[in-house]
Amino acid sequence: MAVKGGKRVIKKSEKRRVPEVLIYEMKRGKPIYYRDYQKVLSGEKTPEEVMGSSKIQWFILYLIYSYLVQKLDRNRYIIATNEAGFKTTKGSWRNLDIAIFEKEKLLREGIDHRYTAVAPEVVIEIDTKADLTKYGDFMNYCREKTQELLDAGVKKVIWYTTFDKKVMIAEEGKKWFITGWDEEVEIIEDIKINLQNLLEEEIEG
């Protein structure tokens, strides 16, 4: 600390460090923090509050995951959830809501405590928990993460957004497009999901 003109000046080295638990993802060695991480630093929220999913987010994740478990060949594929860590490049890793892996490739890498470097066949994201301050808005973050995943070998990236009930589908070498929850979206190998129908069937019983 130094005093300048009678005022306390805080040096960069004295600024409060952000705990690692509040790092959501890493991009080329630079952290992307959880949304509202600053409220944790100020004591307004707990880490669990900013890391948790809203009801609509986890409900959609549950519906999609349950559907895929029924449809996918378990001898060929493994479905990862719970913000599965994926190393995209050196110094970069991303959290994935749902990721479909080829089972043989994943087991060949080994099941251990590290993040996988095996590219999933398909990644499905529901909104994001990332702090978007430096991105300006959600779509800038979404585009960056999507392109990074495709560059790392992911064949298809699908985003479901709850604030506008849209779906964005991106595949390498093809035009990205956006449609609504009420449209059928092919996930992998003719397995298709109409999220609006899944929601209505589950809620109405």
PDB file of C-alpha atoms in Angstrom:
ATOM      1  CA  MET A   1       0.000   0.000   0.000  1.00  0.00           C
ATOM      2  CA  ALA A   2       1.130   3.523  -0.720  1.00  0.00           C
ATOM      3  CA  VAL A   3      -0.188   6.958   0.197  1.00  0.00           C
ATOM      4  CA  LYS A   4      -0.528   9.545  -2.554  1.00  0.00           C
ATOM      5  CA  GLY A   5      -1.989  12.978  -1.919  1.00  0.00           C
ATOM      6  CA  GLY A   6      -3.335  11.785   1.410  1.00  0.00           C
ATOM      7  CA  LYS A   7      -5.262   8.928  -0.251  1.00  0.00           C
ATOM      8  CA  ARG A   8      -4.640   5.224   0.107  1.00  0.00           C
ATOM      9  CA  VAL A   9      -3.555   3.683  -3.194  1.00  0.00           C
ATOM     10  CA  ILE A  10      -3.977  -0.063  -3.593  1.00  0.00           C
ATOM     11  CA  LYS A  11      -1.319  -1.740  -5.680  1.00  0.00           C
ATOM     12  CA  LYS A  12      -2.281  -4.525  -8.078  1.00  0.00           C
ATOM     13  CA  SER A  13      -0.431  -7.030  -5.929  1.00  0.00           C
ATOM     14  CA  GLU A  14      -2.669  -6.099  -2.999  1.00  0.00           C
ATOM     15  CA  LYS A  15      -5.949  -6.614  -4.847  1.00  0.00           C
ATOM     16  CA  ARG A  16      -8.023  -9.492  -3.592  1.00  0.00           C
ATOM     17  CA  ARG A  17      -7.264 -12.694  -5.451  1.00  0.00           C
ATOM     18  CA  VAL A  18     -10.199 -14.595  -6.912  1.00  0.00           C
ATOM     19  CA  PRO A  19     -10.340 -18.139  -5.479  1.00  0.00           C
ATOM     20  CA  GLU A  20      -9.866 -20.974  -7.981  1.00  0.00           C
ATOM     21  CA  VAL A  21     -13.284 -22.357  -7.061  1.00  0.00           C
ATOM     22  CA  LEU A  22     -14.837 -19.362  -8.865  1.00  0.00           C
ATOM     23  CA  ILE A  23     -13.103 -20.159 -12.175  1.00  0.00           C
ATOM     24  CA  TYR A  24     -15.702 -21.541 -14.588  1.00  0.00           C
ATOM     25  CA  GLU A  25     -13.455 -22.129 -17.598  1.00  0.00           C
ATOM     26  CA  MET A  26      -9.980 -21.261 -18.861  1.00  0.00           C
ATOM     27  CA  LYS A  27      -9.125 -19.597 -22.165  1.00  0.00           C
ATOM     28  CA  ARG A  28      -5.426 -19.560 -23.131  1.00  0.00           C
ATOM     29  CA  GLY A  29      -4.368 -19.358 -19.519  1.00  0.00           C
ATOM     30  CA  LYS A  30      -6.859 -16.607 -18.647  1.00  0.00           C
ATOM     31  CA  PRO A  31      -9.774 -17.455 -16.351  1.00  0.00           C
ATOM     32  CA  ILE A  32     -13.437 -17.099 -17.217  1.00  0.00           C
ATOM     33  CA  TYR A  33     -15.207 -16.711 -13.893  1.00  0.00           C
ATOM     34  CA  TYR A  34     -18.649 -17.795 -12.784  1.00  0.00           C
ATOM     35  CA  ARG A  35     -21.425 -15.253 -13.265  1.00  0.00           C
ATOM     36  CA  ASP A  36     -21.787 -13.030 -10.165  1.00  0.00           C
ATOM     37  CA  TYR A  37     -18.396 -14.110  -8.816  1.00  0.00           C
ATOM     38  CA  GLN A  38     -17.879 -10.540  -7.628  1.00  0.00           C
ATOM     39  CA  LYS A  39     -20.872 -10.933  -5.313  1.00  0.00           C
ATOM     40  CA  VAL A  40     -19.074 -13.863  -3.708  1.00  0.00           C
ATOM     41  CA  LEU A  41     -15.993 -11.710  -3.141  1.00  0.00           C
ATOM     42  CA  SER A  42     -18.162  -9.026  -1.536  1.00  0.00           C
ATOM     43  CA  GLY A  43     -19.950 -11.559   0.664  1.00  0.00           C
ATOM     44  CA  GLU A  44     -23.374 -11.099  -0.956  1.00  0.00           C
ATOM     45  CA  LYS A  45     -23.489 -14.674  -2.231  1.00  0.00           C
ATOM     46  CA  THR A  46     -21.849 -18.021  -1.523  1.00  0.00           C
ATOM     47  CA  PRO A  47     -19.841 -19.929  -4.167  1.00  0.00           C
ATOM     48  CA  GLU A  48     -22.608 -22.537  -4.277  1.00  0.00           C
ATOM     49  CA  GLU A  49     -25.170 -19.895  -5.223  1.00  0.00           C
ATOM     50  CA  VAL A  50     -23.262 -18.784  -8.333  1.00  0.00           C
ATOM     51  CA  MET A  51     -22.218 -22.317  -9.313  1.00  0.00           C
ATOM     52  CA  GLY A  52     -25.690 -23.852  -9.087  1.00  0.00           C
ATOM     53  CA  SER A  53     -28.161 -24.312 -11.946  1.00  0.00           C
ATOM     54  CA  SER A  54     -31.634 -22.799 -12.069  1.00  0.00           C
ATOM     55  CA  LYS A  55     -34.658 -25.122 -12.079  1.00  0.00           C
ATOM     56  CA  ILE A  56     -35.305 -24.685 -15.788  1.00  0.00           C
ATOM     57  CA  GLN A  57     -31.651 -25.383 -16.615  1.00  0.00           C
ATOM     58  CA  TRP A  58     -31.349 -28.623 -14.666  1.00  0.00           C
ATOM     59  CA  PHE A  59     -34.834 -29.737 -15.735  1.00  0.00           C
ATOM     60  CA  ILE A  60     -33.929 -29.407 -19.419  1.00  0.00           C
ATOM     61  CA  LEU A  61     -30.626 -31.163 -18.815  1.00  0.00           C
ATOM     62  CA  TYR A  62     -32.476 -33.997 -17.051  1.00  0.00           C
ATOM     63  CA  LEU A  63     -34.959 -34.396 -19.933  1.00  0.00           C
ATOM     64  CA  ILE A  64     -32.310 -34.435 -22.659  1.00  0.00           C
ATOM     65  CA  TYR A  65     -29.985 -36.745 -20.762  1.00  0.00           C
ATOM     66  CA  SER A  66     -32.797 -39.189 -19.906  1.00  0.00           C
ATOM     67  CA  TYR A  67     -33.927 -39.276 -23.528  1.00  0.00           C
ATOM     68  CA  LEU A  68     -30.417 -39.898 -24.841  1.00  0.00           C
ATOM     69  CA  VAL A  69     -29.759 -42.670 -22.324  1.00  0.00           C
ATOM     70  CA  GLN A  70     -32.801 -44.500 -23.706  1.00  0.00           C
ATOM     71  CA  LYS A  71     -31.877 -44.011 -27.365  1.00  0.00           C
ATOM     72  CA  LEU A  72     -28.079 -44.208 -27.619  1.00  0.00           C
ATOM     73  CA  ASP A  73     -26.144 -47.443 -28.047  1.00  0.00           C
ATOM     74  CA  ARG A  74     -24.317 -47.790 -24.705  1.00  0.00           C
ATOM     75  CA  ASN A  75     -21.824 -50.178 -26.257  1.00  0.00           C
ATOM     76  CA  ARG A  76     -20.683 -47.405 -28.555  1.00  0.00           C
ATOM     77  CA  TYR A  77     -21.272 -44.146 -26.662  1.00  0.00           C
ATOM     78  CA  ILE A  78     -20.824 -42.643 -23.213  1.00  0.00           C
ATOM     79  CA  ILE A  79     -22.781 -39.579 -22.115  1.00  0.00           C
ATOM     80  CA  ALA A  80     -21.025 -37.173 -19.742  1.00  0.00           C
ATOM     81  CA  THR A  81     -22.837 -34.534 -17.675  1.00  0.00           C
ATOM     82  CA  ASN A  82     -22.200 -32.423 -14.558  1.00  0.00           C
ATOM     83  CA  GLU A  83     -20.015 -29.819 -16.289  1.00  0.00           C
ATOM     84  CA  ALA A  84     -17.595 -32.360 -17.725  1.00  0.00           C
ATOM     85  CA  GLY A  85     -14.151 -30.807 -18.160  1.00  0.00           C
ATOM     86  CA  PHE A  86     -12.679 -30.879 -21.688  1.00  0.00           C
ATOM     87  CA  LYS A  87      -9.161 -29.676 -22.548  1.00  0.00           C
ATOM     88  CA  THR A  88      -9.478 -27.941 -25.907  1.00  0.00           C
ATOM     89  CA  THR A  89      -5.898 -26.682 -26.313  1.00  0.00           C
ATOM     90  CA  LYS A  90      -2.890 -26.009 -24.121  1.00  0.00           C
ATOM     91  CA  GLY A  91      -3.959 -23.631 -21.352  1.00  0.00           C
ATOM     92  CA  SER A  92      -7.646 -23.883 -22.258  1.00  0.00           C
ATOM     93  CA  TRP A  93     -10.474 -26.001 -20.916  1.00  0.00           C
ATOM     94  CA  ARG A  94     -14.251 -25.819 -21.063  1.00  0.00           C
ATOM     95  CA  ASN A  95     -17.129 -27.148 -18.970  1.00  0.00           C
ATOM     96  CA  LEU A  96     -19.728 -29.162 -20.879  1.00  0.00           C
ATOM     97  CA  ASP A  97     -23.346 -29.658 -19.778  1.00  0.00           C
ATOM     98  CA  ILE A  98     -23.831 -32.804 -21.858  1.00  0.00           C
ATOM     99  CA  ALA A  99     -21.177 -34.471 -24.013  1.00  0.00           C
ATOM    100  CA  ILE A 100     -21.511 -37.616 -26.129  1.00  0.00           C
ATOM    101  CA  PHE A 101     -18.239 -39.521 -26.466  1.00  0.00           C
ATOM    102  CA  GLU A 102     -17.250 -42.541 -28.480  1.00  0.00           C
ATOM    103  CA  LYS A 103     -16.787 -45.094 -25.727  1.00  0.00           C
ATOM    104  CA  GLU A 104     -13.702 -46.760 -27.230  1.00  0.00           C
ATOM    105  CA  LYS A 105     -11.794 -43.464 -27.532  1.00  0.00           C
ATOM    106  CA  LEU A 106     -12.652 -42.365 -24.001  1.00  0.00           C
ATOM    107  CA  LEU A 107     -11.712 -45.684 -22.397  1.00  0.00           C
ATOM    108  CA  ARG A 108      -8.474 -45.779 -24.391  1.00  0.00           C
ATOM    109  CA  GLU A 109      -7.498 -42.458 -22.806  1.00  0.00           C
ATOM    110  CA  GLY A 110      -8.258 -43.905 -19.363  1.00  0.00           C
ATOM    111  CA  ILE A 111     -10.644 -42.982 -16.560  1.00  0.00           C
ATOM    112  CA  ASP A 112      -8.778 -40.836 -14.027  1.00  0.00           C
ATOM    113  CA  HIS A 113      -8.878 -37.480 -12.203  1.00  0.00           C
ATOM    114  CA  ARG A 114      -7.835 -35.352 -15.177  1.00  0.00           C
ATOM    115  CA  TYR A 115      -9.992 -33.467 -17.682  1.00  0.00           C
ATOM    116  CA  THR A 116     -10.390 -35.380 -20.912  1.00  0.00           C
ATOM    117  CA  ALA A 117      -8.545 -34.365 -24.059  1.00  0.00           C
ATOM    118  CA  VAL A 118     -10.750 -36.627 -26.192  1.00  0.00           C
ATOM    119  CA  ALA A 119     -13.108 -34.564 -28.330  1.00  0.00           C
ATOM    120  CA  PRO A 120     -16.782 -35.454 -27.845  1.00  0.00           C
ATOM    121  CA  GLU A 121     -18.879 -36.252 -30.895  1.00  0.00           C
ATOM    122  CA  VAL A 122     -21.618 -33.876 -29.713  1.00  0.00           C
ATOM    123  CA  VAL A 123     -21.796 -31.172 -27.044  1.00  0.00           C
ATOM    124  CA  ILE A 124     -25.118 -29.844 -25.711  1.00  0.00           C
ATOM    125  CA  GLU A 125     -25.178 -26.637 -23.657  1.00  0.00           C
ATOM    126  CA  ILE A 126     -28.064 -25.107 -21.711  1.00  0.00           C
ATOM    127  CA  ASP A 127     -27.459 -21.360 -21.226  1.00  0.00           C
ATOM    128  CA  THR A 128     -24.180 -20.623 -19.388  1.00  0.00           C
ATOM    129  CA  LYS A 129     -22.924 -19.883 -15.893  1.00  0.00           C
ATOM    130  CA  ALA A 130     -20.006 -17.815 -17.198  1.00  0.00           C
ATOM    131  CA  ASP A 131     -19.437 -14.163 -16.325  1.00  0.00           C
ATOM    132  CA  LEU A 132     -20.168 -12.302 -19.566  1.00  0.00           C
ATOM    133  CA  THR A 133     -18.770  -8.907 -18.574  1.00  0.00           C
ATOM    134  CA  LYS A 134     -15.845  -8.968 -20.991  1.00  0.00           C
ATOM    135  CA  TYR A 135     -17.950 -10.494 -23.777  1.00  0.00           C
ATOM    136  CA  GLY A 136     -20.659  -7.850 -23.845  1.00  0.00           C
ATOM    137  CA  ASP A 137     -23.453 -10.358 -24.333  1.00  0.00           C
ATOM    138  CA  PHE A 138     -24.273 -14.054 -24.379  1.00  0.00           C
ATOM    139  CA  MET A 139     -23.913 -14.541 -28.129  1.00  0.00           C
ATOM    140  CA  ASN A 140     -20.298 -13.330 -28.191  1.00  0.00           C
ATOM    141  CA  TYR A 141     -19.416 -15.880 -25.521  1.00  0.00           C
ATOM    142  CA  CYS A 142     -21.492 -18.564 -27.250  1.00  0.00           C
ATOM    143  CA  ARG A 143     -19.766 -18.030 -30.604  1.00  0.00           C
ATOM    144  CA  GLU A 144     -16.294 -18.116 -29.056  1.00  0.00           C
ATOM    145  CA  LYS A 145     -16.911 -21.303 -27.100  1.00  0.00           C
ATOM    146  CA  THR A 146     -18.645 -23.004 -30.012  1.00  0.00           C
ATOM    147  CA  GLN A 147     -15.820 -22.293 -32.447  1.00  0.00           C
ATOM    148  CA  GLU A 148     -13.221 -23.418 -29.918  1.00  0.00           C
ATOM    149  CA  LEU A 149     -15.051 -26.720 -29.434  1.00  0.00           C
ATOM    150  CA  LEU A 150     -15.332 -27.287 -33.191  1.00  0.00           C
ATOM    151  CA  ASP A 151     -11.649 -26.433 -33.669  1.00  0.00           C
ATOM    152  CA  ALA A 152     -10.826 -28.999 -30.966  1.00  0.00           C
ATOM    153  CA  GLY A 153     -12.580 -31.753 -32.907  1.00  0.00           C
ATOM    154  CA  VAL A 154     -16.173 -31.702 -31.641  1.00  0.00           C
ATOM    155  CA  LYS A 155     -18.432 -32.588 -34.563  1.00  0.00           C
ATOM    156  CA  LYS A 156     -21.600 -30.806 -33.426  1.00  0.00           C
ATOM    157  CA  VAL A 157     -22.407 -28.172 -30.793  1.00  0.00           C
ATOM    158  CA  ILE A 158     -26.009 -27.522 -29.753  1.00  0.00           C
ATOM    159  CA  TRP A 159     -27.116 -24.650 -27.495  1.00  0.00           C
ATOM    160  CA  TYR A 160     -30.520 -24.476 -25.810  1.00  0.00           C
ATOM    161  CA  THR A 161     -31.266 -21.001 -24.440  1.00  0.00           C
ATOM    162  CA  THR A 162     -34.013 -20.475 -21.878  1.00  0.00           C
ATOM    163  CA  PHE A 163     -34.337 -16.689 -22.164  1.00  0.00           C
ATOM    164  CA  ASP A 164     -35.695 -16.884 -25.732  1.00  0.00           C
ATOM    165  CA  LYS A 165     -36.513 -20.611 -26.175  1.00  0.00           C
ATOM    166  CA  LYS A 166     -34.108 -21.005 -29.083  1.00  0.00           C
ATOM    167  CA  VAL A 167     -31.722 -23.713 -30.254  1.00  0.00           C
ATOM    168  CA  MET A 168     -28.448 -23.034 -32.069  1.00  0.00           C
ATOM    169  CA  ILE A 169     -26.843 -25.870 -34.019  1.00  0.00           C
ATOM    170  CA  ALA A 170     -23.254 -25.628 -35.231  1.00  0.00           C
ATOM    171  CA  GLU A 171     -21.325 -28.201 -37.251  1.00  0.00           C
ATOM    172  CA  GLU A 172     -17.866 -27.848 -38.747  1.00  0.00           C
ATOM    173  CA  GLY A 173     -18.041 -27.020 -42.450  1.00  0.00           C
ATOM    174  CA  LYS A 174     -21.759 -26.259 -42.360  1.00  0.00           C
ATOM    175  CA  LYS A 175     -23.810 -23.130 -41.818  1.00  0.00           C
ATOM    176  CA  TRP A 176     -24.782 -22.543 -38.216  1.00  0.00           C
ATOM    177  CA  PHE A 177     -28.479 -22.002 -37.716  1.00  0.00           C
ATOM    178  CA  ILE A 178     -30.958 -21.077 -34.996  1.00  0.00           C
ATOM    179  CA  THR A 179     -34.452 -22.484 -34.566  1.00  0.00           C
ATOM    180  CA  GLY A 180     -37.030 -22.834 -31.799  1.00  0.00           C
ATOM    181  CA  TRP A 181     -37.586 -25.384 -29.052  1.00  0.00           C
ATOM    182  CA  ASP A 182     -40.633 -26.652 -30.958  1.00  0.00           C
ATOM    183  CA  GLU A 183     -38.515 -27.836 -33.919  1.00  0.00           C
ATOM    184  CA  GLU A 184     -36.951 -31.292 -34.136  1.00  0.00           C
ATOM    185  CA  VAL A 185     -33.169 -31.216 -33.781  1.00  0.00           C
ATOM    186  CA  GLU A 186     -31.000 -34.161 -34.791  1.00  0.00           C
ATOM    187  CA  ILE A 187     -28.530 -34.918 -32.023  1.00  0.00           C
ATOM    188  CA  ILE A 188     -26.622 -37.849 -33.501  1.00  0.00           C
ATOM    189  CA  GLU A 189     -27.358 -40.744 -35.893  1.00  0.00           C
ATOM    190  CA  ASP A 190     -31.032 -39.906 -36.542  1.00  0.00           C
ATOM    191  CA  ILE A 191     -31.754 -39.442 -32.842  1.00  0.00           C
ATOM    192  CA  LYS A 192     -33.880 -36.293 -32.773  1.00  0.00           C
ATOM    193  CA  ILE A 193     -35.239 -34.143 -29.957  1.00  0.00           C
ATOM    194  CA  ASN A 194     -38.172 -31.763 -29.894  1.00  0.00           C
ATOM    195  CA  LEU A 195     -37.574 -30.051 -26.556  1.00  0.00           C
ATOM    196  CA  GLN A 196     -41.011 -28.432 -26.404  1.00  0.00           C
ATOM    197  CA  ASN A 197     -42.668 -31.833 -26.783  1.00  0.00           C
ATOM    198  CA  LEU A 198     -40.413 -33.365 -24.126  1.00  0.00           C
ATOM    199  CA  LEU A 199     -41.300 -30.592 -21.691  1.00  0.00           C
ATOM    200  CA  GLU A 200     -45.040 -30.862 -22.312  1.00  0.00           C
ATOM    201  CA  GLU A 201     -45.043 -34.647 -22.022  1.00  0.00           C
ATOM    202  CA  GLU A 202     -43.133 -34.542 -18.749  1.00  0.00           C
ATOM    203  CA  ILE A 203     -45.219 -31.766 -17.202  1.00  0.00           C
ATOM    204  CA  GLU A 204     -48.599 -33.093 -18.356  1.00  0.00           C
ATOM    205  CA  GLY A 205     -47.706 -36.679 -17.517  1.00  0.00           C
TER     206      GLY A 205
END
